[in-house]
């Protein structure tokens, strides 16, 4: 089965750093873009950015550029989302999702289960 | 700035009824680039429709998508209890993805 499995929930303090992960299985990880999506409590979906694990080419939403870093290690089929200094406003559920193959008809076909990040002093 | 506007914000219907959810783009878009997702409470989103009108694998045929240009519609022909959820449209263009703000489909 094709699946994305994300790391577990995190509780952090403001100013701390964090890296969460998303491990793919059941497919050739390096050949599909992986995106990250934020969902604040009770709110909608916000696209953060996307990375191609094959060569680590990445794109960011202007709203998240400079706020987070997206990375990938294709040797272990894992993508990452990281913060250098968390804020309380980063409290949210974070989803990784696999983009459809190729340049046409772009959408997110497969989703991870989500990682809840809570930032509180 | 490119924006997707979904309406209504909340739709109150009963099982067996037909639902029509709207997604309007702030500028003309290619139909290839429009998708719809369903999110049930405490679950990850699930792809329903891609390319504006193609059902994703395993999606029942009561779900259909239509539209072009700036106006797109997700139709659920006969609501089942499990269809009451939040629905999002999504666009991809210029290497960026954009989601609409969502429509909540609730029991009447």
mmCIF file with all atom_site columns, C-alpha atoms in Angstrom, chain B residues 48-87:
data_model
loop_
_atom_site.group_PDB
_atom_site.id
_atom_site.type_symbol
_atom_site.label_atom_id
_atom_site.label_alt_id
_atom_site.label_comp_id
_atom_site.label_asym_id
_atom_site.label_entity_id
_atom_site.label_seq_id
_atom_site.pdbx_PDB_ins_code
_atom_site.Cartn_x
_atom_site.Cartn_y
_atom_site.Cartn_z
_atom_site.occupancy
_atom_site.B_iso_or_equiv
_atom_site.pdbx_formal_charge
_atom_site.auth_seq_id
_atom_site.auth_comp_id
_atom_site.auth_asym_id
_atom_site.auth_atom_id
_atom_site.pdbx_PDB_model_num
ATOM 1  C CA . UNK B 1 48 ? -12.373 13.467 -4.321  1.00 0.00 ? 48 UNK B CA 1
ATOM 2  C CA . UNK B 1 49 ? -12.072 15.155 -7.717  1.00 0.00 ? 49 UNK B CA 1
ATOM 3  C CA . UNK B 1 50 ? -9.098  16.197 -9.867  1.00 0.00 ? 50 UNK B CA 1
ATOM 4  C CA . UNK B 1 51 ? -8.974  17.981 -13.196 1.00 0.00 ? 51 UNK B CA 1
ATOM 5  C CA . UNK B 1 52 ? -12.287 19.620 -12.230 1.00 0.00 ? 52 UNK B CA 1
ATOM 6  C CA . UNK B 1 53 ? -14.383 16.560 -13.135 1.00 0.00 ? 53 UNK B CA 1
ATOM 7  C CA . UNK B 1 54 ? -12.404 13.304 -12.735 1.00 0.00 ? 54 UNK B CA 1
ATOM 8  C CA . UNK B 1 55 ? -13.211 11.210 -9.694  1.00 0.00 ? 55 UNK B CA 1
ATOM 9  C CA . UNK B 1 56 ? -10.257 9.943  -7.707  1.00 0.00 ? 56 UNK B CA 1
ATOM 10 C CA . UNK B 1 57 ? -9.784  6.235  -7.184  1.00 0.00 ? 57 UNK B CA 1
ATOM 11 C CA . UNK B 1 58 ? -12.439 4.687  -4.941  1.00 0.00 ? 58 UNK B CA 1
ATOM 12 C CA . UNK B 1 59 ? -14.725 7.735  -4.867  1.00 0.00 ? 59 UNK B CA 1
ATOM 13 C CA . UNK B 1 60 ? -18.436 6.882  -5.251  1.00 0.00 ? 60 UNK B CA 1
ATOM 14 C CA . UNK B 1 61 ? -20.181 8.082  -8.397  1.00 0.00 ? 61 UNK B CA 1
ATOM 15 C CA . UNK B 1 62 ? -22.606 10.230 -6.399  1.00 0.00 ? 62 UNK B CA 1
ATOM 16 C CA . UNK B 1 63 ? -19.732 12.757 -6.322  1.00 0.00 ? 63 UNK B CA 1
ATOM 17 C CA . UNK B 1 64 ? -19.233 14.788 -9.489  1.00 0.00 ? 64 UNK B CA 1
ATOM 18 C CA . UNK B 1 65 ? -17.341 17.925 -10.433 1.00 0.00 ? 65 UNK B CA 1
ATOM 19 C CA . UNK B 1 66 ? -18.005 20.443 -13.150 1.00 0.00 ? 66 UNK B CA 1
ATOM 20 C CA . UNK B 1 67 ? -17.165 23.941 -14.284 1.00 0.00 ? 67 UNK B CA 1
ATOM 21 C CA . UNK B 1 68 ? -14.646 25.990 -16.189 1.00 0.00 ? 68 UNK B CA 1
ATOM 22 C CA . UNK B 1 69 ? -13.076 29.436 -16.251 1.00 0.00 ? 69 UNK B CA 1
ATOM 23 C CA . UNK B 1 70 ? -13.744 30.913 -12.818 1.00 0.00 ? 70 UNK B CA 1
ATOM 24 C CA . UNK B 1 71 ? -16.747 28.880 -11.637 1.00 0.00 ? 71 UNK B CA 1
ATOM 25 C CA . UNK B 1 72 ? -16.584 25.282 -10.451 1.00 0.00 ? 72 UNK B CA 1
ATOM 26 C CA . UNK B 1 73 ? -19.104 23.060 -8.673  1.00 0.00 ? 73 UNK B CA 1
ATOM 27 C CA . UNK B 1 74 ? -18.928 19.897 -6.597  1.00 0.00 ? 74 UNK B CA 1
ATOM 28 C CA . UNK B 1 75 ? -22.238 18.036 -6.649  1.00 0.00 ? 75 UNK B CA 1
ATOM 29 C CA . UNK B 1 76 ? -23.242 15.192 -4.360  1.00 0.00 ? 76 UNK B CA 1
ATOM 30 C CA . UNK B 1 77 ? -26.325 13.628 -5.922  1.00 0.00 ? 77 UNK B CA 1
ATOM 31 C CA . UNK B 1 78 ? -27.827 11.838 -2.902  1.00 0.00 ? 78 UNK B CA 1
ATOM 32 C CA . UNK B 1 79 ? -26.293 12.591 0.460   1.00 0.00 ? 79 UNK B CA 1
ATOM 33 C CA . UNK B 1 80 ? -25.211 9.696  2.650   1.00 0.00 ? 80 UNK B CA 1
ATOM 34 C CA . UNK B 1 81 ? -24.606 10.179 6.392   1.00 0.00 ? 81 UNK B CA 1
ATOM 35 C CA . UNK B 1 82 ? -20.836 9.873  5.881   1.00 0.00 ? 82 UNK B CA 1
ATOM 36 C CA . UNK B 1 83 ? -20.852 12.806 3.408   1.00 0.00 ? 83 UNK B CA 1
ATOM 37 C CA . UNK B 1 84 ? -21.438 15.397 6.118   1.00 0.00 ? 84 UNK B CA 1
ATOM 38 C CA . UNK B 1 85 ? -17.989 16.933 6.327   1.00 0.00 ? 85 UNK B CA 1
ATOM 39 C CA . UNK B 1 86 ? -15.988 19.949 5.180   1.00 0.00 ? 86 UNK B CA 1
ATOM 40 C CA . UNK B 1 87 ? -15.118 20.306 1.498   1.00 0.00 ? 87 UNK B CA 1
#
